[in-house]
Short mmCIF file of C-alpha atoms in Angstrom, two decimals:
data_model
loop_
_atom_site.label_atom_id
_atom_site.label_comp_id
_atom_site.label_asym_id
_atom_site.label_seq_id
_atom_site.Cartn_x
_atom_site.Cartn_y
_atom_site.Cartn_z
CA MET A 425 60.45 -25.89 -44.00
CA ALA A 426 63.28 -25.52 -46.54
CA ASP A 427 64.54 -29.05 -45.88
CA ARG A 428 61.02 -30.43 -46.25
CA MET A 429 60.59 -28.62 -49.57
CA HIS A 430 64.02 -29.78 -50.80
CA LYS A 431 63.26 -33.43 -50.08
CA SER A 432 59.81 -33.19 -51.66
CA LEU A 433 61.35 -31.70 -54.81
CA MET A 434 63.99 -34.42 -54.95
CA ASN A 435 61.29 -37.09 -54.67
CA ALA A 436 59.28 -35.40 -57.44
CA LYS A 437 62.29 -34.94 -59.74
CA VAL A 438 63.37 -38.56 -59.50
CA GLY A 439 59.77 -39.71 -59.96
CA PHE A 440 59.40 -37.64 -63.12
CA ILE A 441 62.69 -38.79 -64.63
CA PHE A 442 61.79 -42.45 -64.24
CA TYR A 443 58.20 -41.87 -65.28
CA PHE A 444 59.22 -40.57 -68.68
CA LEU A 445 61.88 -43.26 -69.03
CA SER A 446 59.38 -46.01 -68.33
CA ILE A 447 56.15 -44.83 -69.96
CA PHE A 448 57.15 -45.64 -73.55
CA LEU A 449 58.70 -48.91 -72.42
CA ALA A 450 55.51 -49.90 -70.58
CA PHE A 451 53.21 -49.40 -73.58
CA PHE A 452 55.66 -50.97 -76.02
CA SER A 453 56.22 -53.99 -73.77
CA ARG A 454 52.46 -54.49 -73.30
CA ARG A 455 52.03 -54.86 -77.05
CA ILE A 456 54.99 -57.26 -77.34
CA PHE A 457 53.84 -59.37 -74.39
CA LEU A 458 50.27 -59.61 -75.74
CA ASP A 459 51.52 -60.65 -79.19
CA CYS A 460 54.23 -63.06 -78.02
CA LEU A 461 52.90 -64.47 -74.74
CA GLY A 462 49.13 -64.26 -75.29
CA ALA A 463 46.19 -62.46 -73.67
CA ASP A 464 45.52 -65.41 -71.35
CA PHE A 465 49.00 -65.25 -69.81
CA ILE A 466 48.87 -61.46 -69.35
CA GLY A 467 45.45 -61.90 -67.73
CA LEU A 468 46.99 -64.57 -65.48
CA THR A 469 49.73 -62.21 -64.25
CA GLY A 470 47.10 -59.55 -63.51
CA THR A 471 45.02 -62.06 -61.56
CA ILE A 472 48.07 -63.26 -59.62
CA GLY A 473 48.86 -59.63 -58.80
CA SER A 474 45.39 -59.23 -57.28
CA ILE A 475 45.75 -62.45 -55.28
CA LEU A 476 49.09 -61.17 -53.99
CA SER A 477 47.44 -57.87 -53.05
CA PHE A 478 44.88 -59.87 -51.08
CA LEU A 479 47.63 -61.75 -49.25
CA ASN A 480 49.42 -58.47 -48.55
CA LEU A 481 46.41 -57.47 -46.48
CA SER A 482 48.11 -59.33 -43.63
CA GLU A 483 50.43 -56.32 -43.52
CA VAL A 484 47.35 -54.58 -42.03
CA GLY A 485 48.78 -51.10 -42.37
CA ILE A 486 51.78 -51.74 -40.12
CA GLY A 487 53.97 -49.68 -42.48
CA THR A 488 51.57 -46.72 -42.29
CA CYS A 489 51.47 -47.07 -38.52
CA ILE A 490 55.24 -47.23 -38.08
CA GLY A 491 55.72 -44.29 -40.45
CA TYR A 492 53.36 -42.21 -38.30
CA PHE A 493 55.33 -43.04 -35.12
CA LEU A 494 58.67 -42.28 -36.80
CA TYR A 495 57.86 -38.65 -37.71
CA LYS A 496 58.54 -37.24 -34.24
CA PRO A 497 61.83 -39.08 -33.47
CA ILE A 498 63.14 -38.21 -36.95
CA GLU A 499 62.31 -34.54 -36.37
CA GLN A 500 63.98 -34.68 -32.94
CA GLY A 501 66.98 -36.73 -34.12
CA ASP A 502 66.33 -39.46 -31.53
CA ARG A 503 68.38 -42.30 -33.06
CA SER A 504 67.85 -44.69 -30.16
CA LYS A 505 64.08 -44.51 -30.51
CA ILE A 506 64.33 -44.81 -34.32
CA CYS A 507 66.36 -48.03 -33.97
CA GLU A 508 63.79 -49.46 -31.56
CA ILE A 509 60.81 -48.66 -33.78
CA VAL A 510 62.51 -50.03 -36.93
CA SER A 511 63.47 -53.20 -35.01
CA LEU A 512 59.84 -53.64 -34.02
CA PHE A 513 58.86 -53.11 -37.63
CA GLY A 514 61.29 -55.83 -38.73
CA TRP A 515 59.87 -58.28 -36.19
CA LEU A 516 56.30 -57.57 -37.28
CA TYR A 517 57.22 -57.85 -40.97
CA ARG A 518 58.87 -61.22 -40.41
CA ILE A 519 55.52 -62.47 -39.09
CA VAL A 520 53.69 -60.86 -42.03
CA GLY A 521 56.05 -62.47 -44.57
CA SER A 522 55.45 -65.90 -43.04
CA ILE A 523 51.67 -65.40 -43.13
CA ILE A 524 51.78 -64.34 -46.80
CA LEU A 525 53.88 -67.36 -47.78
CA GLY A 526 51.61 -69.74 -45.85
CA GLY A 527 48.49 -68.13 -47.32
CA GLY A 528 49.93 -68.42 -50.82
CA ILE A 529 50.54 -72.15 -50.36
CA ILE A 530 46.96 -72.67 -49.13
CA ILE A 531 45.43 -70.69 -52.03
CA SER A 532 47.54 -72.60 -54.56
CA LEU A 533 45.89 -75.85 -53.45
CA PHE A 534 42.67 -74.59 -55.03
CA PHE A 535 44.22 -73.66 -58.40
CA PRO A 536 42.93 -76.84 -60.10
CA LEU A 537 39.43 -75.58 -59.32
CA ILE A 538 40.03 -71.86 -59.88
CA PHE A 539 41.73 -72.26 -63.27
CA ALA A 540 39.94 -75.43 -64.36
CA HIS A 541 38.48 -73.87 -67.52
CA GLU A 542 41.49 -71.86 -68.66
CA ASN A 543 43.79 -72.77 -71.56
CA LEU A 544 47.10 -72.36 -69.70
CA PRO A 545 48.92 -75.44 -68.35
CA PHE A 546 48.99 -75.75 -64.57
CA GLY A 547 52.78 -75.90 -64.59
CA ILE A 548 53.14 -72.26 -65.67
CA ILE A 549 50.29 -71.16 -63.38
CA PHE A 550 52.03 -72.59 -60.30
CA PHE A 551 55.49 -71.46 -61.43
CA ALA A 552 54.33 -67.89 -62.08
CA PHE A 553 52.43 -67.69 -58.80
CA PHE A 554 55.27 -68.86 -56.56
CA SER A 555 57.91 -66.86 -58.43
CA ILE A 556 55.95 -63.62 -58.07
CA ILE A 557 54.95 -64.28 -54.47
CA GLY A 558 58.51 -65.32 -53.61
CA SER A 559 60.08 -62.09 -54.87
CA ASN A 560 57.48 -60.17 -52.86
CA VAL A 561 57.92 -62.08 -49.60
CA ILE A 562 61.71 -61.66 -49.58
CA GLY A 563 61.22 -57.92 -49.14
CA TYR A 564 59.39 -58.48 -45.87
CA PHE A 565 62.37 -60.33 -44.42
CA ILE A 566 65.18 -58.17 -45.84
CA ASN A 567 64.06 -54.66 -46.73
CA TYR A 568 61.94 -53.69 -43.73
CA ARG A 569 64.45 -50.92 -42.93
CA GLN A 570 63.39 -48.92 -45.98
CA ILE A 571 60.52 -47.58 -43.83
CA LEU A 572 63.08 -45.12 -42.44
CA LEU A 573 63.89 -43.75 -45.90
CA GLU A 574 60.18 -43.29 -46.58
CA SER A 575 59.50 -41.54 -43.26
CA ASP A 576 62.62 -39.40 -43.69
CA GLN A 577 61.22 -38.08 -47.01
CA LYS A 578 63.90 -39.88 -49.05
CA MET A 579 61.71 -41.99 -51.32
CA TYR A 580 63.88 -40.90 -54.25
CA LYS A 581 66.68 -43.13 -52.99
CA ILE A 582 64.32 -46.10 -53.15
CA SER A 583 62.84 -45.07 -56.51
CA VAL A 584 66.24 -44.81 -58.22
CA TRP A 585 67.02 -48.47 -57.64
CA THR A 586 63.57 -50.06 -57.82
CA LYS A 587 62.60 -48.26 -61.04
CA SER A 588 66.01 -48.71 -62.65
CA GLY A 589 65.74 -52.43 -61.92
CA ASN A 590 62.23 -52.52 -63.35
CA ILE A 591 63.34 -50.81 -66.60
CA ILE A 592 66.26 -53.22 -67.10
CA LYS A 593 64.04 -56.19 -66.23
CA THR A 594 61.38 -55.14 -68.74
CA ILE A 595 63.92 -54.67 -71.54
CA ILE A 596 65.31 -58.16 -70.93
CA GLN A 597 61.79 -59.62 -70.83
CA ILE A 598 60.90 -57.90 -74.13
CA VAL A 599 63.96 -59.37 -75.86
CA LEU A 600 63.36 -62.85 -74.45
CA ALA A 601 59.60 -62.81 -75.16
CA TYR A 602 60.12 -61.67 -78.76
CA ASN A 603 62.86 -64.22 -79.50
CA LEU A 604 61.95 -67.22 -77.35
CA LYS A 605 58.25 -66.81 -76.48
CA ASN A 606 58.91 -68.90 -73.37
CA LEU A 607 56.63 -68.21 -70.40
CA TYR A 608 58.95 -69.88 -67.86
CA ILE A 609 61.93 -67.71 -68.81
CA TRP A 610 59.79 -64.54 -68.63
CA VAL A 611 58.68 -65.43 -65.09
CA SER A 612 62.22 -66.41 -64.03
CA VAL A 613 63.50 -62.95 -64.96
CA GLU A 614 60.71 -61.45 -62.83
CA PHE A 615 61.89 -63.45 -59.81
CA ILE A 616 65.63 -62.88 -60.29
CA PHE A 617 65.28 -59.11 -60.52
CA GLY A 618 63.14 -59.11 -57.38
CA LEU A 619 66.10 -60.64 -55.53
CA ILE A 620 68.65 -58.26 -57.05
CA VAL A 621 66.68 -55.10 -56.19
CA CYS A 622 66.15 -56.36 -52.63
CA TRP A 623 69.88 -56.82 -52.13
CA ILE A 624 70.75 -53.40 -53.60
CA LEU A 625 68.19 -51.58 -51.45
CA ASN A 626 69.54 -53.24 -48.33
CA TYR A 627 73.03 -52.03 -49.22
CA VAL A 628 71.79 -48.46 -49.89
CA ILE A 629 70.02 -48.29 -46.52
CA SER A 630 73.19 -49.47 -44.72
CA ARG A 631 75.18 -46.70 -46.44
CA GLU A 632 72.58 -44.01 -45.72
CA TYR A 633 72.11 -44.88 -42.03
CA PRO A 634 75.29 -46.58 -40.77
CA TRP A 635 74.12 -45.95 -37.20
CA LEU A 636 70.86 -47.90 -37.75
CA LYS A 637 71.29 -51.02 -35.63
CA THR A 638 68.24 -53.26 -35.48
CA ASP A 639 67.49 -56.42 -33.55
CA LYS A 640 64.32 -58.16 -34.68
CA SER A 641 64.61 -60.72 -31.87
CA LYS A 642 63.68 -57.99 -29.37
CA GLY A 643 60.51 -57.10 -31.24
CA LYS A 644 58.10 -58.56 -28.69
CA GLU A 645 59.88 -56.78 -25.85
CA ILE A 646 59.88 -53.45 -27.73
CA LEU A 647 56.18 -53.82 -28.52
CA ARG A 648 55.41 -53.59 -24.81
CA LYS A 649 56.96 -50.11 -24.83
CA TYR A 650 54.80 -48.95 -27.75
CA PRO A 651 51.34 -50.53 -27.27
CA GLU A 652 49.77 -47.58 -29.12
CA ILE A 653 51.24 -48.95 -32.36
CA LEU A 654 48.97 -52.00 -32.19
CA ASP A 655 46.01 -49.79 -31.25
CA LYS A 656 46.52 -47.76 -34.44
CA ALA A 657 47.18 -50.91 -36.49
CA LYS A 658 43.86 -52.42 -35.36
CA GLN A 659 42.08 -49.34 -36.68
CA ILE A 660 44.06 -49.26 -39.94
CA VAL A 661 43.47 -52.95 -40.71
CA ILE A 662 39.78 -52.34 -41.37
CA HIS A 663 40.60 -49.50 -43.75
CA ARG A 664 43.15 -51.68 -45.52
CA PHE A 665 40.63 -54.46 -46.14
CA LYS A 666 38.19 -51.90 -47.48
CA ASN A 667 40.81 -50.33 -49.75
CA PHE A 668 41.66 -53.74 -51.16
CA PHE A 669 38.09 -54.34 -52.32
CA LEU A 670 37.99 -50.87 -53.84
CA SER A 671 41.28 -50.85 -55.72
CA LYS A 672 42.96 -54.27 -55.80
CA SER A 673 40.21 -56.82 -56.32
CA ASP A 674 39.20 -55.83 -59.87
CA GLU A 675 41.15 -58.54 -61.69
CA ILE A 676 39.94 -61.30 -59.33
CA LEU A 677 36.31 -60.23 -59.66
CA ILE A 678 36.48 -59.77 -63.44
CA PHE A 679 38.08 -63.20 -63.76
CA SER A 680 35.32 -64.68 -61.55
CA PHE A 681 32.41 -63.07 -63.40
CA GLU A 682 33.86 -62.96 -66.93
CA SER A 683 37.25 -64.35 -68.15
CA LEU A 684 41.02 -63.94 -68.22
CA GLN A 685 40.66 -62.21 -71.59
CA MET A 686 38.35 -59.56 -70.10
CA VAL A 687 40.97 -59.07 -67.36
CA THR A 688 43.40 -58.23 -70.17
CA TYR A 689 40.99 -55.86 -71.96
CA TYR A 690 40.24 -54.00 -68.75
CA GLY A 691 43.94 -54.04 -67.87
CA ASN A 692 44.77 -52.16 -71.08
CA TYR A 693 42.57 -49.23 -70.00
CA ILE A 694 43.81 -49.41 -66.44
CA MET A 695 47.37 -49.29 -67.74
CA ILE A 696 46.68 -45.94 -69.42
CA VAL A 697 44.83 -44.66 -66.36
CA GLY A 698 47.55 -46.07 -64.12
CA LYS A 699 50.34 -44.32 -66.01
CA LEU A 700 48.55 -40.99 -65.71
CA THR A 701 47.91 -41.71 -62.03
CA GLU A 702 51.61 -42.45 -61.65
CA LEU A 703 52.42 -39.13 -63.29
CA VAL A 704 50.29 -37.27 -60.72
CA ASN A 705 51.59 -39.35 -57.82
CA ASN A 706 55.20 -38.68 -58.83
CA LEU A 707 54.55 -35.06 -57.94
CA PHE A 708 53.67 -36.16 -54.44
CA VAL A 709 56.19 -38.93 -53.81
CA GLY A 710 57.14 -38.70 -50.16
CA MET A 711 54.36 -36.21 -49.40
CA ASN A 712 53.05 -38.47 -46.62
CA ALA A 713 56.17 -37.72 -44.64
CA SER A 714 56.22 -34.03 -45.61
CA ILE A 715 52.62 -33.47 -44.56
CA GLY A 716 53.20 -35.50 -41.41
CA ASN A 717 56.10 -33.20 -40.60
CA LEU A 718 53.96 -30.14 -41.37
CA VAL A 719 51.18 -31.30 -39.02
CA ALA A 720 53.75 -32.15 -36.34
CA GLU A 721 54.89 -28.50 -36.39
CA GLY A 722 51.34 -27.45 -35.47
CA ASN A 723 51.05 -24.20 -37.46
CA LYS A 724 47.29 -24.28 -38.22
CA GLN A 725 47.35 -21.38 -40.65
CA ASN A 726 50.16 -22.93 -42.68
CA ILE A 727 48.48 -26.35 -42.59
CA ARG A 728 45.25 -24.92 -44.01
CA LYS A 729 47.12 -22.95 -46.68
CA VAL A 730 49.09 -26.01 -47.84
CA PHE A 731 45.91 -28.11 -47.74
CA TRP A 732 44.14 -25.89 -50.28
CA GLU A 733 47.20 -25.74 -52.51
CA PHE A 734 47.32 -29.52 -52.43
CA VAL A 735 43.58 -29.91 -53.08
CA THR A 736 43.62 -27.46 -55.99
CA PHE A 737 46.64 -29.08 -57.59
CA ARG A 738 45.08 -32.55 -57.30
CA TYR A 739 41.75 -31.48 -58.80
CA TRP A 740 43.42 -29.42 -61.53
CA THR A 741 45.79 -32.16 -62.76
CA THR A 742 43.09 -34.82 -62.52
CA GLY A 743 40.68 -32.61 -64.47
CA ILE A 744 43.21 -32.16 -67.27
CA PHE A 745 43.54 -35.93 -67.69
CA ILE A 746 39.79 -36.49 -67.56
CA ILE A 747 39.17 -33.87 -70.28
CA GLY A 748 41.71 -35.55 -72.55
CA LEU A 749 40.72 -39.16 -71.86
CA CYS A 750 37.00 -38.56 -72.42
CA PHE A 751 37.75 -38.13 -76.11
CA LEU A 752 41.06 -39.85 -76.70
CA ILE A 753 41.24 -43.07 -74.69
CA ASN A 754 39.33 -45.26 -77.18
CA PRO A 755 41.25 -43.94 -80.22
CA ILE A 756 44.49 -44.51 -78.26
CA ILE A 757 43.51 -48.14 -77.54
CA SER A 758 42.64 -48.64 -81.23
CA TRP A 759 45.94 -47.08 -82.37
CA TRP A 760 47.99 -48.95 -79.77
CA LEU A 761 46.51 -52.47 -79.74
CA GLY A 762 43.70 -52.63 -82.29
CA GLU A 763 39.92 -52.10 -82.41
CA GLN A 764 39.25 -55.55 -80.96
CA TYR A 765 40.45 -54.33 -77.54
CA ILE A 766 38.03 -51.35 -77.31
CA LEU A 767 35.44 -51.48 -74.50
CA GLN A 768 31.94 -49.98 -74.69
CA ASN A 769 31.47 -46.26 -74.01
CA HIS A 770 29.47 -46.69 -70.81
CA ILE A 771 32.23 -48.87 -69.35
CA VAL A 772 34.84 -46.27 -70.31
CA PHE A 773 32.73 -43.59 -68.59
CA LEU A 774 32.64 -45.62 -65.36
CA ILE A 775 36.41 -46.23 -65.54
CA LEU A 776 37.06 -42.48 -65.86
CA LEU A 777 34.60 -41.58 -63.08
CA ASN A 778 36.34 -44.08 -60.82
CA MET A 779 39.69 -42.56 -61.84
CA TYR A 780 38.48 -39.06 -60.92
CA ILE A 781 37.47 -40.14 -57.41
CA MET A 782 40.63 -42.19 -56.85
CA LEU A 783 42.96 -39.40 -58.02
CA THR A 784 41.33 -36.62 -55.99
CA ARG A 785 40.88 -38.56 -52.75
CA PRO A 786 44.55 -38.30 -51.59
CA SER A 787 43.97 -34.58 -50.97
CA ILE A 788 41.92 -35.70 -47.96
CA ASP A 789 43.59 -39.03 -47.15
CA LEU A 790 47.11 -37.65 -46.71
CA PHE A 791 45.97 -35.14 -44.10
CA ILE A 792 43.87 -37.78 -42.32
CA ASN A 793 46.99 -39.98 -42.15
CA ALA A 794 49.12 -37.07 -40.92
CA TYR A 795 46.68 -36.46 -38.05
CA GLY A 796 46.60 -40.18 -37.26
CA LEU A 797 42.81 -40.35 -37.67
CA TYR A 798 41.89 -44.00 -38.15
CA ASP A 799 39.16 -44.59 -35.57
CA ASP A 800 36.22 -44.29 -38.01
CA VAL A 801 36.28 -48.05 -38.46
CA TRP A 802 32.49 -48.14 -38.78
CA ALA A 803 32.83 -46.22 -42.06
CA ALA A 804 35.26 -48.81 -43.41
CA TYR A 805 32.88 -51.64 -42.49
CA ALA A 806 29.94 -49.85 -44.10
CA GLU A 807 31.87 -48.94 -47.27
CA ALA A 808 33.14 -52.49 -47.71
CA LEU A 809 29.66 -53.93 -47.11
CA ILE A 810 28.03 -51.63 -49.69
CA ASN A 811 30.81 -52.29 -52.20
CA ILE A 812 30.65 -56.07 -51.81
CA THR A 813 26.85 -56.19 -51.92
CA ILE A 814 26.55 -54.14 -55.12
CA THR A 815 29.50 -55.88 -56.74
CA LEU A 816 28.25 -59.41 -56.08
CA ILE A 817 24.67 -58.71 -57.16
CA VAL A 818 25.16 -56.33 -60.09
CA GLY A 819 28.54 -57.84 -61.02
CA TYR A 820 26.95 -61.28 -61.31
CA LEU A 821 24.26 -59.86 -63.61
CA TYR A 822 26.29 -57.34 -65.65
CA GLY A 823 29.96 -58.28 -65.14
CA LEU A 824 32.44 -55.42 -65.35
CA VAL A 825 29.73 -52.73 -65.17
CA GLY A 826 28.53 -54.05 -61.80
CA ILE A 827 32.08 -54.24 -60.43
CA LEU A 828 32.74 -50.61 -61.34
CA LEU A 829 29.36 -49.43 -60.00
CA GLY A 830 30.08 -51.09 -56.66
CA LYS A 831 33.32 -49.14 -56.33
CA ILE A 832 31.84 -45.81 -57.45
CA ILE A 833 28.70 -45.88 -55.27
CA SER A 834 30.52 -46.91 -52.09
CA MET A 835 33.30 -44.35 -52.65
CA SER A 836 30.80 -41.59 -53.39
CA ILE A 837 29.18 -42.09 -49.99
CA PHE A 838 32.28 -42.49 -47.83
CA VAL A 839 35.28 -41.08 -49.70
CA VAL A 840 33.51 -38.10 -51.27
CA LEU A 841 31.05 -37.28 -48.46
CA TRP A 842 32.24 -38.74 -45.16
CA LYS A 843 36.04 -38.36 -45.23
CA PRO A 844 36.08 -34.54 -45.72
CA TYR A 845 33.63 -34.15 -42.80
CA TYR A 846 35.79 -36.44 -40.66
CA LEU A 847 38.97 -34.47 -41.41
CA TYR A 848 37.37 -31.09 -40.76
CA HIS A 849 35.61 -32.25 -37.59
CA ARG A 850 38.49 -34.18 -36.00
CA GLY A 851 41.58 -32.67 -37.62
CA PHE A 852 40.91 -29.04 -38.56
CA ASN A 853 38.20 -28.55 -35.90
CA SER A 854 36.10 -26.39 -38.22
CA SER A 855 33.01 -26.52 -40.44
CA VAL A 856 33.18 -28.59 -43.63
CA ASN A 857 30.84 -26.22 -45.50
CA ILE A 858 33.70 -24.13 -46.93
CA TYR A 859 35.26 -27.32 -48.30
CA TRP A 860 32.10 -28.29 -50.17
CA LYS A 861 31.59 -24.83 -51.57
CA ASN A 862 35.06 -24.92 -53.12
CA ILE A 863 34.89 -28.55 -54.34
CA ILE A 864 31.58 -27.90 -56.09
CA THR A 865 33.33 -25.05 -57.91
CA HIS A 866 36.02 -27.49 -59.11
CA ILE A 867 33.45 -30.04 -60.32
CA THR A 868 31.32 -27.42 -62.06
CA ILE A 869 34.29 -26.02 -63.97
CA LEU A 870 35.34 -29.50 -65.10
CA ALA A 871 31.82 -30.50 -66.19
CA GLY A 872 31.43 -27.25 -68.15
CA CYS A 873 34.73 -27.75 -69.99
CA ILE A 874 33.91 -31.38 -70.89
CA PHE A 875 30.50 -30.28 -72.23
CA LEU A 876 32.17 -27.52 -74.27
CA ASN A 877 34.61 -30.06 -75.73
CA TYR A 878 31.73 -32.35 -76.71
CA PHE A 879 29.82 -29.40 -78.22
CA ILE A 880 32.77 -28.31 -80.39
CA LYS A 881 33.42 -31.88 -81.52
CA ALA A 882 29.75 -32.32 -82.47
CA GLN A 883 29.51 -28.98 -84.28
CA THR A 884 32.64 -29.66 -86.33
CA ASN A 885 31.68 -33.33 -87.01
CA TRP A 886 35.24 -34.26 -86.06
CA GLU A 887 35.95 -37.98 -86.26
CA ILE A 888 39.14 -38.79 -84.37
CA SER A 889 41.39 -40.97 -86.50
CA PRO A 890 43.21 -43.73 -84.52
CA THR A 891 46.57 -42.67 -85.95
CA THR A 892 49.42 -40.65 -84.47
CA VAL A 893 48.57 -37.63 -86.66
CA GLY A 894 44.84 -37.92 -85.98
CA LEU A 895 45.30 -38.09 -82.22
CA LEU A 896 47.70 -35.14 -82.15
CA GLN A 897 45.45 -33.02 -84.38
CA PHE A 898 42.44 -33.39 -82.09
CA ALA A 899 44.55 -33.00 -78.93
CA PHE A 900 46.15 -29.74 -80.07
CA CYS A 901 43.25 -28.19 -82.02
CA ILE A 902 40.38 -28.78 -79.60
CA THR A 903 41.39 -30.44 -76.31
CA LEU A 904 44.44 -28.24 -75.57
CA PRO A 905 42.52 -24.91 -75.84
CA ILE A 906 39.81 -26.36 -73.54
CA ILE A 907 42.49 -27.38 -71.02
CA ILE A 908 43.98 -23.87 -71.09
CA LEU A 909 40.51 -22.42 -70.46
CA TYR A 910 39.95 -24.94 -67.65
CA SER A 911 43.26 -23.96 -66.02
CA LEU A 912 42.38 -20.26 -66.21
CA PHE A 913 39.06 -20.84 -64.44
CA ILE A 914 40.80 -22.89 -61.72
CA TYR A 915 43.31 -20.07 -61.16
CA LEU A 916 40.66 -17.35 -60.97
CA LEU A 917 37.85 -19.10 -59.10
CA CYS A 918 39.32 -21.78 -56.83
CA PRO A 919 41.00 -21.23 -53.44
CA GLY A 920 44.65 -22.19 -53.42
CA GLY A 921 45.00 -21.46 -57.15
CA LYS A 922 46.90 -18.20 -56.77
CA ASP A 923 48.92 -19.54 -53.80
CA LEU A 924 49.84 -22.58 -55.87
CA VAL A 925 51.15 -20.42 -58.73
CA THR A 926 53.13 -18.36 -56.21
CA ARG A 927 54.64 -21.53 -54.72
CA ILE A 928 55.58 -22.85 -58.17
CA LYS A 929 57.31 -19.56 -58.94
CA SER A 930 59.23 -19.72 -55.65
CA ILE A 931 60.27 -23.33 -56.37
CA ARG A 932 61.61 -22.28 -59.78
#
């Protein structure tokens, strides 16, 4: 218990340190890259990222699967079994890397059709695509052993090097973009740092686990000893495809139905949302392994107690961000990039509603993963079908609005309604009614506080000025008191609130 808590805290500390180091750099660099490299090029990199996410679907959840099967041998200290499972992982990842590279080559053949009406030369499109995909594929061949660090709750050792490399890379790219405005050099730096970070991580893993001896050539033989890994992977693959359409296909769809420029506009909002998401996720870096270890211990009372602490913390932190962003995200965009980048209010509302669902869903997903519950493949099929149908029809007619509605409606049915029932029925073996009673309390408190914020703003006729002083004045005079009131209600009325405060005190 103490070791699990210590590792979780280390993961969170490192995540926070690098979050605050990188957040200013990320927003500053976005402005520089837009001004010096152009909205079309930034839209291109976002689209390439989505294509790469699609190709990464060939990973089919093997990492999640292997992590699940490593929890027990790590807890028992069975090094022989750990070496076998990691060797199998390396063999499988070598196949995955080859598939991704081959798929990338095939997709690139259609670039003259896909990007026929864009202003960028095909030379930079091909160069950027293969540089980004190349730096990604190398990790599949070299850094497969980092799965042991993740399963051993030592994500902080990975974060230190990957995020340090990303900060240095971004600084170099800012300098080069501002002075040279050369797209090829910018992309080359992206590729070179991908290689450097890969090499450093491989060295760190060798130092951390000198006893870890792997042999990828025996992968097929080892697979015969662990056929259950493929059984789980077959179940996870459906969920992975579904998750791609929900969270990774936005840029591709927006590019298809609108333009590269709209990809950039949407990306500006998603960057703000993403940074806040990263802030929340940094609190839970490595929690997959910690919760997996907790479930492996089998103490049902402790599992349920930690579950409600986790749920309350997720809903509380997400609610704080939603309250602030409802009123401040458009003024922030105007202050940061200019009024020309502001999206319509109804689109912003859909972005924030999607954010709320995406940020609160891990409270269920992590426990489902810890119990190894992946056999509800029908739900993944149905969710993907509903999402695709709505997106293609409404997205074709209304563009970005339709794409967001497809995500929200499908997630509301399966993430919000089905997944909690599935966890309670198959994992906790109890009624889901108590869950819904408490979640409705969370939602009601949040809705009431947002309405109160709107009411005060309307009564005072407060126009938020898109300046640093204007943003801070509204945040501290109106939004901050509402957030304090919101937090008080969560503490008093929601299960896990008092336990969470007690745990925070014990951590301090």
